[in-house]
Amino acid sequence: MKFIHTADWHLGKLVHGVYMTGDQRHFLHQFIDVVEEEKPDAVVIAGDLYDRSVPPTDAVELLNEILFKINVELNTPVVAIGGNHDSAERLSFGSSWYKQSKFYLSGKLVNDFRPIHINGVNFYLVPYAEPGMVRHLLDDDRVHSHDDAMKAIVNRIEEYLNPNEPNVLVGHAFVLGGATSDSERTLSVGGSGCVHSSSFDPFSYTALGHLHSPDAIKHDKIRYSGSLLKYSFSEAKQEKSISIIEMKENGEFDLRTRSLKPKKDLREIEGHLDELMDPAFYEKQNLDDYLKITLFDEGALLDPINKLRQVYPNVLHLERRIAVTDMKKKSSFLSMKEEKKSELDLFKQFYEQMTTSEFTEDKQQVMTDVIEKVLREEALK
Amino acid sequence: MKFIHTADWHLGKLVHGVYMTGDQRHFLHQFIDVVEEEKPDAVVIAGDLYDRSVPPTDAVELLNEILFKINVELNTPVVAIGGNHDSAERLSFGSSWYKQSKFYLSGKLVNDFRPIHINGVNFYLVPYAEPGMVRHLLDDDRVHSHDDAMKAIVNRIEEYLNPNEPNVLVGHAFVLGGATSDSERTLSVGGSGCVHSSSFDPFSYTALGHLHSPDAIKHDKIRYSGSLLKYSFSEAKQEKSISIIEMKENGEFDLRTRSLKPKKDLREIEGHLDELMDPAFYEKQNLDDYLKITLFDEGALLDPINKLRQVYPNVLHLERRIAVTDMKKKSSFLSMKEEKKSELDLFKQFYEQMTTSEFTEDKQQVMTDVIEKVLREEALK
């Protein structure tokens, strides 16, 4: 029995103010080609189909189009769960209809842990849920952390589990030891949000979503497929792929990966401005890629971003690196500043991540006024 | 062939700061009982399933639950379109799957005007769309108004129309001569938004949504079903109902209506405070109803709303009526004030309609500051 494991599509994602929907569409059409070639018995999507609980309408249309092609036109069963970026309730709409055509969508955790059987393999669907929600759902007061929650859920699953058949858990969690990047949203404010990998011992394979690298965890039977695309520069060096699992009757499996080519890669380049603007340097590159550029030049530069954009239209982020001799002093200063980011900086960062527009001086002024007002009021309390 | 015509469910609606979802659930369960009794060949919902493009999650869950019961459990075909309150794209998600079980959902107008055939009747689905969208979709530069748009759409429909069979148009529009209430959102800012009833001449029956009264238009073959519940006090005296149409092969039909009982009615009472607080007056009433109360008392009253709420817990709106002798002077003063409502008043009204919380003095002060700042900046321009 063969299935494809993917996750973290994050449809509707904004990266440094740029909507990724066009890139996601391009990539997913290649994904459909792979499904057509591989003819798997199922496609498993382990959460974060959307990037936010209310995704942009073109992301909604894209998901509809892609899933319809895979499920109905290519007649492939689909197993999908909600992640921490999805709205459990909104994603769940219609799922009772979908299962008639073997599209098994579990947006919201419910108190029914029976598996989905597909060609001899049992899939247990565990969409992302807050520990408090799991405590309530299972009526189990001992559930306080994500780890407690997963243990309690797996306990329930074990009532239905036939150890003589291949069993696959599909989950969206931060498994202890996994390597994070900048584009996953922290699961827990205070407390670790971690789940111990031992929870998954009863399963032949655990198909995870949440961490964006396919190498996020080293484990024989637990795997993150990784995200669809690179969604932050901390992922620039990751090799994104789709996992293809061929499950045997005894629960052992073979794993292959396939890599697809994004329309525009997301990568980092660095050097002096003159070097980067030299045709000898840039001629062999895909100039449309999304870039983070680090400049080594010292001293003032006149409008470097616009100069660079004449050659590299999709520069998303520009940094300057301070010469090695000064670095020690300055970098400790910088990291202190980073820790003590002002409210205004935090808001600016948030604003630029969430919108496509610039955080202009006008806007900065409005926000400064609001912050000052609140701080004044706090001080008076 | 028998079908039920309903529209304007507005799931997730807030009326004077109160979420109607509980009342809507109660009412829709009665609706399901009617479907079970009547065993129609189809249920037609002519738009505004939700009250807004991003409805609250419990409204999403309610719609899912009700439609699943009607369509799958009671095995009844459902024909539904998007209205001006719905998000065309969000509502459309999944519709390709739904039609496998005869749930025909057209959230977004597409360039395909072929009918849905159900037991000998042809249904033409025309979801709400802006004229600009229709102009683009049909590639017809002559479309500028809603009237142009409907004419152009019906022209396309006529290519598929068999005049020897019963043909039903399902639409969401403001048909000329229809009577409005306070809870429909105006379709057009500038320009009338009206559609001439003559556009619907080719159809045996036109099942409309948008206006909230079942008596909104007097026409043999064009009908508004009216909204599910009363959604504003201007609808307090309307008799809400469900329309049941028995269509004959020759396109003639019989129409019946059925009225359901809401959990809490929405109505107006008036009198002097003492009268309204007299058990002899209120004993025979359903005290849980949503009320608009008009007091005739002159002079100061000490906290009348809280006094009234001890008897009538769901007073949503309180007014005082000025004595007849002063009325002329004061009322012209009041209506002038109404026209020249301050920015603050307009915002207060908006805030109270959109949230469940009070517009406290603190909030008022914040808003006053913002308005003053903007006005100052405007003056400097």
Coordinates of N, CA and C in Angstrom, one line a residue, chain B residues 60-247:
Chain B
V60 N -21.0 28.6 11.3 CA -20.5 27.6 10.3 C -20.9 26.2 10.7
E61 N -20.8 25.9 11.9 CA -21.1 24.5 12.4 C -22.6 24.3 12.3
L62 N -23.4 25.3 12.5 CA -24.9 25.2 12.4 C -25.3 24.9 11.0
L63 N -24.7 25.7 10.0 CA -25.1 25.5 8.7 C -24.8 24.1 8.2
N64 N -23.6 23.6 8.6 CA -23.1 22.3 8.2 C -24.1 21.2 8.8
E65 N -24.5 21.4 10.0 CA -25.3 20.4 10.7 C -26.7 20.4 10.0
I66 N -27.3 21.5 9.8 CA -28.7 21.6 9.2 C -28.7 21.1 7.8
L67 N -27.7 21.5 7.0 CA -27.8 21.1 5.6 C -27.5 19.6 5.4
F68 N -26.6 19.1 6.3 CA -26.3 17.6 6.3 C -27.6 16.8 6.6
K69 N -28.3 17.3 7.6 CA -29.5 16.6 8.0 C -30.5 16.6 6.8
I70 N -30.7 17.8 6.2 CA -31.7 17.8 5.2 C -31.3 17.0 4.0
N71 N -30.0 17.3 3.6 CA -29.6 16.7 2.3 C -29.2 15.2 2.4
V72 N -28.5 14.8 3.4 CA -28.0 13.4 3.5 C -28.9 12.6 4.3
E73 N -29.3 13.0 5.5 CA -30.1 12.2 6.4 C -31.5 12.1 5.9
L74 N -32.1 13.2 5.4 CA -33.4 13.1 4.9 C -33.4 12.9 3.4
N75 N -32.3 12.8 2.8 CA -32.1 12.5 1.4 C -32.9 13.4 0.5
T76 N -32.8 14.7 0.8 CA -33.6 15.8 0.1 C -32.6 16.6 -0.8
P77 N -32.8 16.7 -2.1 CA -31.9 17.6 -2.9 C -32.0 19.1 -2.3
V78 N -30.9 19.8 -2.3 CA -30.9 21.1 -1.8 C -30.3 22.0 -2.9
V79 N -31.0 23.1 -3.2 CA -30.5 24.1 -4.2 C -30.3 25.4 -3.5
A80 N -29.0 25.9 -3.4 CA -28.7 27.1 -2.7 C -27.8 28.0 -3.4
I81 N -28.0 29.3 -3.2 CA -27.1 30.3 -3.9 C -26.5 31.2 -2.8
G82 N -25.5 31.9 -3.2 CA -24.9 33.0 -2.3 C -25.7 34.3 -2.5
G83 N -25.8 35.0 -1.4 CA -26.4 36.3 -1.4 C -25.4 37.4 -1.2
N84 N -25.8 38.7 -1.1 CA -24.9 39.7 -0.9 C -24.2 39.7 0.4
H85 N -24.7 39.0 1.4 CA -24.0 38.9 2.7 C -23.0 37.8 2.7
D86 N -23.1 36.8 1.8 CA -22.2 35.7 1.8 C -20.9 36.0 1.1
S87 N -19.8 35.4 1.4 CA -18.6 35.4 0.6 C -18.7 34.4 -0.5
A88 N -18.8 34.8 -1.8 CA -19.0 33.9 -2.9 C -17.9 32.8 -2.9
E89 N -16.7 33.2 -2.7 CA -15.6 32.2 -2.7 C -15.6 31.2 -1.5
R90 N -15.8 31.8 -0.3 CA -15.8 30.9 0.9 C -17.0 30.0 0.8
L91 N -18.1 30.5 0.4 CA -19.3 29.6 0.4 C -19.2 28.5 -0.6
S92 N -18.4 28.8 -1.7 CA -18.3 27.8 -2.8 C -17.5 26.6 -2.5
F93 N -16.6 26.7 -1.4 CA -15.7 25.6 -1.1 C -16.4 24.3 -1.0
G94 N -16.0 23.3 -1.8 CA -16.6 22.0 -1.6 C -17.8 21.7 -2.5
S95 N -18.3 22.7 -3.2 CA -19.5 22.5 -3.9 C -19.4 21.4 -5.0
S96 N -18.2 21.2 -5.5 CA -18.1 20.1 -6.5 C -18.3 18.7 -5.8
W97 N -18.0 18.6 -4.5 CA -18.3 17.3 -3.9 C -19.8 17.2 -3.5
Y98 N -20.4 18.3 -3.1 CA -21.7 18.3 -2.6 C -22.7 17.8 -3.7
K99 N -22.4 18.2 -4.9 CA -23.4 17.8 -5.9 C -23.6 16.3 -6.2
Q100 N -22.6 15.6 -5.7 CA -22.7 14.1 -5.8 C -23.9 13.6 -5.0
S101 N -24.2 14.3 -3.9 CA -25.4 13.9 -3.1 C -26.6 14.9 -3.4
K102 N -26.6 15.5 -4.5 CA -27.7 16.4 -4.9 C -27.8 17.6 -4.0
F103 N -26.7 18.1 -3.5 CA -26.7 19.4 -2.9 C -26.0 20.4 -3.8
Y104 N -26.8 21.2 -4.5 CA -26.4 22.1 -5.6 C -26.1 23.5 -5.0
L105 N -24.9 23.8 -4.7 CA -24.6 25.1 -4.1 C -23.8 25.9 -5.0
S106 N -24.4 27.1 -5.4 CA -23.7 28.0 -6.3 C -23.4 29.3 -5.5
G107 N -22.2 29.3 -4.9 CA -21.8 30.5 -4.1 C -21.4 31.7 -5.0
K108 N -20.8 31.3 -6.1 CA -20.2 32.3 -7.0 C -20.7 32.2 -8.4
L109 N -21.1 33.3 -9.0 CA -21.6 33.2 -10.4 C -20.5 32.7 -11.3
V110 N -20.8 31.7 -12.1 CA -19.9 31.3 -13.1 C -20.5 31.3 -14.5
N111 N -19.7 31.2 -15.5 CA -20.2 31.3 -16.9 C -20.7 30.0 -17.4
D112 N -21.7 29.4 -16.7 CA -22.3 28.2 -17.0 C -23.8 28.3 -16.5
F113 N -24.7 28.5 -17.5 CA -26.1 28.7 -17.1 C -27.0 27.6 -17.3
R114 N -26.4 26.4 -17.4 CA -27.2 25.2 -17.6 C -28.0 24.9 -16.3
P115 N -29.2 24.5 -16.4 CA -30.1 24.3 -15.2 C -29.7 23.0 -14.5
I116 N -30.2 22.9 -13.3 CA -30.2 21.7 -12.5 C -31.6 21.1 -12.7
H117 N -31.7 19.8 -13.1 CA -33.0 19.2 -13.3 C -33.3 18.4 -12.0
I118 N -34.5 18.7 -11.4 CA -35.0 17.9 -10.3 C -36.4 17.5 -10.6
N119 N -36.7 16.3 -10.7 CA -38.0 15.7 -11.0 C -38.8 16.6 -12.0
G120 N -38.3 16.8 -13.1 CA -39.1 17.5 -14.2 C -39.0 19.0 -14.1
V121 N -38.4 19.6 -13.1 CA -38.3 21.0 -13.0 C -36.9 21.5 -13.2
N122 N -36.7 22.6 -14.0 CA -35.4 23.1 -14.2 C -35.1 24.3 -13.3
F123 N -34.0 24.2 -12.5 CA -33.7 25.3 -11.7 C -32.4 26.0 -12.2
Y124 N -32.6 27.4 -12.4 CA -31.4 28.2 -12.9 C -30.9 29.0 -11.7
L125 N -29.6 28.8 -11.3 CA -29.1 29.4 -10.1 C -28.3 30.7 -10.4
V126 N -28.8 31.8 -9.9 CA -28.1 33.1 -10.1 C -27.7 33.7 -8.7
P127 N -26.5 33.3 -8.2 CA -26.1 33.9 -7.0 C -25.9 35.4 -7.1
Y128 N -25.9 36.1 -6.0 CA -25.6 37.5 -6.1 C -24.3 37.8 -6.6
A129 N -24.2 38.8 -7.5 CA -22.9 39.3 -8.0 C -23.0 40.8 -8.3
E130 N -21.9 41.5 -8.1 CA -21.8 42.9 -8.5 C -21.9 43.1 -10.0
P131 N -22.5 44.2 -10.5 CA -22.5 44.4 -11.9 C -21.2 44.3 -12.6
G132 N -20.1 44.9 -11.9 CA -18.8 44.9 -12.5 C -18.3 43.4 -12.8
M133 N -18.6 42.6 -11.8 CA -18.2 41.2 -11.9 C -18.9 40.5 -13.1
V134 N -20.2 40.8 -13.2 CA -21.0 40.2 -14.3 C -20.5 40.7 -15.7
R135 N -20.2 42.0 -15.7 CA -19.7 42.6 -17.0 C -18.4 41.9 -17.4
H136 N -17.5 41.6 -16.5 CA -16.3 40.9 -16.7 C -16.5 39.4 -17.1
L137 N -17.4 38.8 -16.3 CA -17.7 37.4 -16.5 C -18.3 37.1 -17.9
L138 N -19.2 38.0 -18.3 CA -19.9 37.7 -19.6 C -19.2 38.5 -20.7
D139 N -18.2 39.2 -20.4 CA -17.5 40.0 -21.4 C -18.5 40.9 -22.1
D140 N -19.3 41.6 -21.4 CA -20.4 42.4 -22.0 C -20.3 43.9 -21.4
D141 N -19.8 44.8 -22.2 CA -19.5 46.1 -21.7 C -20.8 46.9 -21.4
R142 N -21.9 46.4 -21.8 CA -23.2 47.2 -21.6 C -23.7 47.0 -20.2
V143 N -23.1 46.1 -19.4 CA -23.6 45.9 -18.1 C -23.0 46.9 -17.1
H144 N -23.9 47.8 -16.6 CA -23.5 48.7 -15.6 C -24.2 48.6 -14.3
S145 N -25.5 48.3 -14.4 CA -26.4 48.3 -13.2 C -26.8 46.8 -12.9
H146 N -27.4 46.6 -11.7 CA -27.9 45.3 -11.4 C -29.0 44.9 -12.4
D147 N -29.7 45.9 -12.9 CA -30.8 45.5 -13.8 C -30.1 45.0 -15.2
D148 N -29.1 45.7 -15.6 CA -28.4 45.3 -16.8 C -27.9 43.9 -16.6
A149 N -27.3 43.6 -15.4 CA -26.6 42.3 -15.1 C -27.7 41.2 -15.2
M150 N -28.8 41.4 -14.6 CA -29.8 40.4 -14.6 C -30.4 40.1 -16.0
K151 N -30.6 41.2 -16.7 CA -31.0 41.0 -18.1 C -30.0 40.2 -18.9
A152 N -28.7 40.5 -18.8 CA -27.7 39.8 -19.5 C -27.6 38.3 -19.1
I153 N -27.8 38.1 -17.8 CA -27.7 36.7 -17.3 C -28.9 35.9 -17.9
V154 N -30.1 36.5 -17.8 CA -31.3 35.8 -18.3 C -31.2 35.5 -19.8
N155 N -30.6 36.5 -20.5 CA -30.3 36.2 -21.9 C -29.5 35.0 -22.1
R156 N -28.5 34.8 -21.3 CA -27.7 33.6 -21.4 C -28.5 32.3 -21.1
I157 N -29.3 32.5 -20.0 CA -30.1 31.4 -19.5 C -31.0 30.9 -20.7
E158 N -31.6 31.9 -21.4 CA -32.6 31.6 -22.4 C -32.0 30.6 -23.5
E159 N -30.7 30.6 -23.6 CA -30.1 29.6 -24.6 C -30.4 28.2 -24.2
Y160 N -30.6 27.9 -22.9 CA -30.8 26.6 -22.4 C -32.2 26.3 -22.0
L161 N -33.1 27.3 -22.1 CA -34.4 27.2 -21.5 C -35.4 26.5 -22.4
N162 N -36.0 25.5 -21.9 CA -37.0 24.8 -22.6 C -38.4 25.3 -22.2
P163 N -39.1 26.1 -23.0 CA -40.3 26.8 -22.5 C -41.4 25.8 -22.3
N164 N -41.3 24.5 -22.7 CA -42.3 23.5 -22.5 C -42.2 22.8 -21.2
E165 N -41.2 23.2 -20.4 CA -41.0 22.6 -19.1 C -41.1 23.7 -18.0
P166 N -41.4 23.3 -16.8 CA -41.4 24.3 -15.7 C -40.0 24.8 -15.4
N167 N -39.8 26.1 -15.4 CA -38.4 26.7 -15.2 C -38.5 27.6 -14.0
V168 N -37.6 27.4 -13.1 CA -37.5 28.2 -11.9 C -36.2 28.9 -11.8
L169 N -36.2 30.3 -11.7 CA -35.0 31.0 -11.4 C -34.8 31.2 -9.9
V170 N -33.6 30.9 -9.4 CA -33.3 31.2 -8.0 C -32.4 32.3 -7.9
G171 N -32.8 33.5 -7.4 CA -31.9 34.6 -7.4 C -31.9 35.4 -6.1
H172 N -31.0 36.3 -6.0 CA -30.9 37.2 -4.8 C -30.7 38.6 -5.3
A173 N -31.8 39.3 -5.3 CA -31.8 40.7 -5.9 C -32.9 41.5 -5.3
F174 N -32.8 42.8 -5.5 CA -33.8 43.8 -5.1 C -34.7 44.1 -6.3
V175 N -35.9 43.4 -6.3 CA -36.7 43.6 -7.5 C -37.6 44.8 -7.3
L176 N -37.7 45.6 -8.3 CA -38.4 46.9 -8.3 C -39.8 46.8 -7.7
G177 N -40.1 47.7 -6.7 CA -41.4 47.6 -6.1 C -41.4 46.9 -4.8
G178 N -40.3 46.2 -4.5 CA -40.2 45.4 -3.3 C -40.1 46.3 -2.0
A179 N -40.7 45.9 -0.9 CA -40.7 46.7 0.3 C -39.5 46.3 1.2
T180 N -38.7 47.3 1.5 CA -37.4 47.0 2.3 C -37.7 47.1 3.8
S181 N -36.8 46.5 4.6 CA -36.8 46.7 6.1 C -35.4 47.1 6.5
D182 N -35.2 47.3 7.8 CA -33.9 47.8 8.2 C -32.7 46.8 8.2
S183 N -33.0 45.5 8.0 CA -31.9 44.6 8.2 C -31.3 44.1 6.8
E184 N -31.8 44.5 5.7 CA -31.2 44.2 4.5 C -30.1 45.2 4.2
R185 N -29.0 44.8 3.7 CA -27.9 45.7 3.4 C -28.1 46.2 2.0
T186 N -28.0 47.6 1.8 CA -28.2 48.2 0.5 C -27.3 47.6 -0.5
L187 N -27.8 47.2 -1.7 CA -27.0 46.5 -2.7 C -26.1 47.5 -3.5
S188 N -26.4 48.7 -3.5 CA -25.7 49.6 -4.4 C -25.5 51.0 -3.7
V189 N -24.3 51.5 -3.7 CA -24.1 52.8 -3.2 C -24.1 53.7 -4.4
G190 N -25.1 54.6 -4.4 CA -25.3 55.4 -5.7 C -25.9 54.4 -6.7
G191 N -26.9 54.9 -7.5 CA -27.6 53.9 -8.4 C -28.6 53.1 -7.5
S192 N -29.6 52.5 -8.2 CA -30.7 52.0 -7.4 C -30.4 50.6 -6.9
G193 N -29.7 49.8 -7.7 CA -29.6 48.4 -7.3 C -30.8 47.6 -7.7
C194 N -31.8 48.2 -8.2 CA -33.1 47.6 -8.5 C -33.0 46.7 -9.8
V195 N -33.8 45.7 -9.8 CA -33.9 44.9 -11.0 C -35.4 44.9 -11.4
H196 N -35.7 45.1 -12.7 CA -37.1 45.1 -13.1 C -37.7 43.7 -13.1
S197 N -38.9 43.6 -12.7 CA -39.5 42.3 -12.6 C -39.7 41.6 -14.0
S198 N -39.7 42.4 -15.0 CA -39.9 41.9 -16.4 C -38.8 40.9 -16.8
S199 N -37.6 41.1 -16.2 CA -36.5 40.2 -16.5 C -36.9 38.7 -16.2
F200 N -37.8 38.5 -15.3 CA -38.2 37.1 -14.9 C -39.3 36.6 -15.7
D201 N -39.8 37.3 -16.7 CA -41.0 36.8 -17.5 C -40.8 35.4 -18.0
P202 N -39.6 35.0 -18.5 CA -39.5 33.7 -19.0 C -39.7 32.5 -18.1
F203 N -39.8 32.8 -16.8 CA -39.8 31.7 -15.8 C -41.2 31.5 -15.2
S204 N -41.4 30.2 -14.9 CA -42.7 29.8 -14.3 C -42.8 30.3 -12.9
Y205 N -41.6 30.4 -12.2 CA -41.6 30.9 -10.8 C -40.2 31.4 -10.6
T206 N -40.1 32.5 -9.9 CA -38.8 33.1 -9.5 C -38.7 33.1 -8.0
A207 N -37.8 32.3 -7.4 CA -37.6 32.2 -6.0 C -36.5 33.1 -5.5
L208 N -36.9 34.2 -4.9 CA -36.0 35.3 -4.5 C -35.6 35.3 -3.1
G209 N -34.4 35.8 -2.8 CA -34.0 36.2 -1.5 C -33.5 37.6 -1.6
H210 N -33.4 38.3 -0.5 CA -32.8 39.6 -0.2 C -33.8 40.4 0.7
L211 N -35.0 40.6 0.2 CA -36.0 41.3 1.1 C -36.6 40.4 2.1
H212 N -36.8 40.9 3.3 CA -37.1 40.0 4.4 C -38.5 39.7 4.7
S213 N -39.4 40.4 3.9 CA -40.8 40.1 4.1 C -41.4 39.2 3.0
P214 N -42.2 38.2 3.4 CA -42.7 37.3 2.3 C -43.8 38.1 1.5
D215 N -44.2 39.3 1.9 CA -45.1 40.1 1.2 C -44.4 41.2 0.5
A216 N -43.1 41.2 0.3 CA -42.3 42.3 -0.2 C -42.7 42.7 -1.6
I217 N -43.2 41.8 -2.3 CA -43.6 42.1 -3.7 C -44.9 41.4 -4.1
K218 N -45.8 42.1 -4.8 CA -47.0 41.5 -5.2 C -46.9 41.1 -6.7
H219 N -46.8 39.8 -6.9 CA -46.6 39.3 -8.3 C -47.0 37.9 -8.3
D220 N -47.6 37.4 -9.4 CA -48.1 36.1 -9.5 C -47.0 35.0 -9.5
K221 N -45.8 35.4 -10.1 CA -44.8 34.4 -10.4 C -43.4 34.7 -9.8
I222 N -43.4 35.8 -9.0 CA -42.1 36.2 -8.4 C -42.3 36.3 -6.9
R223 N -41.5 35.7 -6.1 CA -41.8 35.7 -4.7 C -40.5 35.8 -3.9
Y224 N -40.6 36.6 -2.8 CA -39.6 36.5 -1.7 C -40.1 35.6 -0.7
S225 N -39.3 34.6 -0.2 CA -39.8 33.8 0.8 C -39.8 34.5 2.2
G226 N -39.0 35.6 2.3 CA -38.8 36.3 3.5 C -37.7 35.6 4.3
S227 N -37.2 36.3 5.3 CA -36.1 35.8 6.1 C -36.6 34.7 7.1
L228 N -35.6 34.0 7.6 CA -35.9 32.9 8.6 C -36.6 33.5 9.8
L229 N -36.0 34.6 10.4 CA -36.5 35.2 11.6 C -36.7 36.7 11.4
K230 N -37.2 37.4 12.4 CA -37.3 38.8 12.3 C -35.9 39.3 12.7
Y231 N -35.3 40.1 11.9 CA -33.9 40.6 12.2 C -33.8 42.1 12.5
S232 N -34.9 42.8 12.5 CA -34.9 44.2 12.9 C -36.3 44.5 13.4
F233 N -36.4 45.6 14.2 CA -37.8 45.9 14.7 C -38.7 46.4 13.6
S234 N -38.1 46.8 12.4 CA -39.0 47.2 11.3 C -39.7 46.0 10.8
E235 N -39.3 44.8 11.2 CA -39.9 43.5 10.7 C -40.8 43.0 11.8
A236 N -41.0 43.7 12.9 CA -41.7 43.2 14.1 C -43.1 42.7 13.7
K237 N -43.8 43.4 12.8 CA -45.2 43.0 12.5 C -45.3 42.1 11.3
Q238 N -44.2 41.7 10.7 CA -44.2 40.7 9.6 C -44.5 39.3 10.1
E239 N -45.3 38.6 9.3 CA -45.5 37.2 9.6 C -44.5 36.4 8.7
K240 N -43.5 35.8 9.4 CA -42.5 35.1 8.7 C -43.0 33.7 8.3
S241 N -42.6 33.2 7.2 CA -43.1 31.9 6.8 C -42.2 31.2 5.8
I242 N -42.5 29.9 5.5 CA -41.8 29.2 4.5 C -42.7 29.0 3.4
S243 N -42.3 29.1 2.1 CA -43.2 28.9 1.0 C -43.1 27.5 0.5
I244 N -44.2 26.9 0.2 CA -44.2 25.5 -0.3 C -44.9 25.6 -1.7
I245 N -44.2 25.2 -2.7 CA -44.7 25.3 -4.1 C -44.9 23.9 -4.7
E246 N -46.1 23.7 -5.2 CA -46.3 22.4 -5.9 C -46.4 22.8 -7.4
M247 N -45.4 22.4 -8.1 CA -45.3 22.8 -9.5 C -45.9 21.7 -10.4

